[in-house]
Short mmCIF file of C-alpha atoms in Angstrom, two decimals:
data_model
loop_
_atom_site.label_atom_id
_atom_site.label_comp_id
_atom_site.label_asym_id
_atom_site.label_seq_id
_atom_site.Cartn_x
_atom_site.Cartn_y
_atom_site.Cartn_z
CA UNK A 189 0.00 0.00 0.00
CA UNK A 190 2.69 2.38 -0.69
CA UNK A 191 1.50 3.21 -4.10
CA UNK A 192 0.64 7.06 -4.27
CA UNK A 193 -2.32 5.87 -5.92
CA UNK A 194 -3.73 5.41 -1.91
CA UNK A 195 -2.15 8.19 -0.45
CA UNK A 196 -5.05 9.77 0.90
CA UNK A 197 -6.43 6.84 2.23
CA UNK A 198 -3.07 6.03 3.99
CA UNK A 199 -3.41 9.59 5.44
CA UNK A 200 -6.62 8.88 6.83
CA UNK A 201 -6.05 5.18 8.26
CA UNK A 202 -2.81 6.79 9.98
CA UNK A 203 -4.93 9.81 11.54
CA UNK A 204 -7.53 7.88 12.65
CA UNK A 205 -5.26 5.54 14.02
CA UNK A 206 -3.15 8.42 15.61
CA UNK A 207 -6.41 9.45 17.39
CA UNK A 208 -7.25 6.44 18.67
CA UNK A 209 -3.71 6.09 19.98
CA UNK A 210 -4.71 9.19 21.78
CA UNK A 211 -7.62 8.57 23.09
CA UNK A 212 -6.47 5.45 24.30
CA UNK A 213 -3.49 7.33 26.39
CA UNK A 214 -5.98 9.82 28.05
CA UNK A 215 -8.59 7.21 28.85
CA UNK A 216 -5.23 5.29 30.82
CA UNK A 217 -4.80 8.38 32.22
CA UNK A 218 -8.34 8.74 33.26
CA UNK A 219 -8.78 5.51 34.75
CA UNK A 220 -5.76 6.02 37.09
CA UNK A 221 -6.92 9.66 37.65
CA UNK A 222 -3.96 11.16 36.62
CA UNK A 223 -5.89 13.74 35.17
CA UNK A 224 -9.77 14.72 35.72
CA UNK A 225 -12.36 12.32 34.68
CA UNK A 226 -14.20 15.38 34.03
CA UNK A 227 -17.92 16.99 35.16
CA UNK A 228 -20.57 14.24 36.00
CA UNK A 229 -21.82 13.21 32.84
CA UNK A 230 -19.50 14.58 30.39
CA UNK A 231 -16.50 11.69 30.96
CA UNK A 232 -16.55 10.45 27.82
CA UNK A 233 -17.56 13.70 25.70
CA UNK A 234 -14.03 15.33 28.35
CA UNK A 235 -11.85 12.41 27.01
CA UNK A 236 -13.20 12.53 23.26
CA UNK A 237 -12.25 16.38 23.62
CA UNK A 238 -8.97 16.27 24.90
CA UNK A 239 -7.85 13.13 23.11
CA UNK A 240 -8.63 15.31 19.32
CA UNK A 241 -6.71 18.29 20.88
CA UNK A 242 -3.61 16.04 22.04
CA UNK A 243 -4.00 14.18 18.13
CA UNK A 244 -4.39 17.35 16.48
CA UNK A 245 -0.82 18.94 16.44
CA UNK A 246 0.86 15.18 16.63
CA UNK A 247 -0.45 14.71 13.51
CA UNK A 248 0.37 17.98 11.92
CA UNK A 249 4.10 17.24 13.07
CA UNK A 250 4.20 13.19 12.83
CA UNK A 251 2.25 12.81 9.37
CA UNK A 252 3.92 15.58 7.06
CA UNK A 253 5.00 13.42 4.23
CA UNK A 254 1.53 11.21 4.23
CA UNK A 255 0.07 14.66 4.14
CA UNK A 256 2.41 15.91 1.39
CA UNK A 257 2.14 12.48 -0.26
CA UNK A 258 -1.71 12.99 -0.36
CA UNK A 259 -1.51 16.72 -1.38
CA UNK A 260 0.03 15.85 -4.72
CA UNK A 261 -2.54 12.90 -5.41
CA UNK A 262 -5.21 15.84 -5.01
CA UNK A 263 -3.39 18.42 -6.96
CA UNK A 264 -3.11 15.76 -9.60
CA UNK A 265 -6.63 14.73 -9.73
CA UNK A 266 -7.79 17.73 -9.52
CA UNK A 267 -5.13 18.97 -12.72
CA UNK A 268 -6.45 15.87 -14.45
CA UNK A 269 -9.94 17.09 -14.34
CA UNK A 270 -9.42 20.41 -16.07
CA UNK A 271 -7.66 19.28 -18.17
CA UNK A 272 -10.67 17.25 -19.44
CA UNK A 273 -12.98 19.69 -19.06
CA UNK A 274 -10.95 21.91 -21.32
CA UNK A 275 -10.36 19.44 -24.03
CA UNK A 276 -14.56 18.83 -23.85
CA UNK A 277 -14.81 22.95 -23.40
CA UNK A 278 -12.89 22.50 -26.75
CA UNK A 279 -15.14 19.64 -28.89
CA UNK A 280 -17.98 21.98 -27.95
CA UNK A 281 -16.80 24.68 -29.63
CA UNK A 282 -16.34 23.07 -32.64
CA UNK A 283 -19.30 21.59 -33.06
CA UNK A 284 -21.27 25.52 -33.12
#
């Protein structure tokens, strides 16, 4: 799975699995009440919360070339696509 060709879904499996890493950590945490288990309710909505904001910049820092990697698949697609719009742009102008 190292084909560019799944880049973005690499991205994704990796982030999700980066966040469940988390999440996993502060529920640890949690359970040996290192930190709060938070207001009444709210324990698992408090973990959800903290575990994205702990995930968030890990994953900006960790995943840069998955993200990169997946950037150029986009720009690539997305180049591909104009370009065929532009060649059909063109076939309908010849046919008026």
């Amino acid at each position: 799975m190292s084909s560019p060709k799944f880049a973005t879904l690499r991205y994704t499996a990796l982030r999700i699995g980066l966040f469940i890493a988390c999440f996993a950590l502060v529920w640890v945490l949690a359970y040996f009440r290192i930190i709060p288990l938070g207001v009444g309710s709210a324990n698992t909505i408090w973990l959800l919360l903290l575990a994205i904001v702990i995930s968030a910049p890990l994953s900006f820092v960790l995943l840069r070339k998955q993200r990169d990697a997946m950037s150029v698949q986009i720009v690539d697609k997305v180049d591909r696509q104009r370009e065929r719009l532009a060649a059909n742009r063109s076939q309908e102008d010849g046919l008026l």
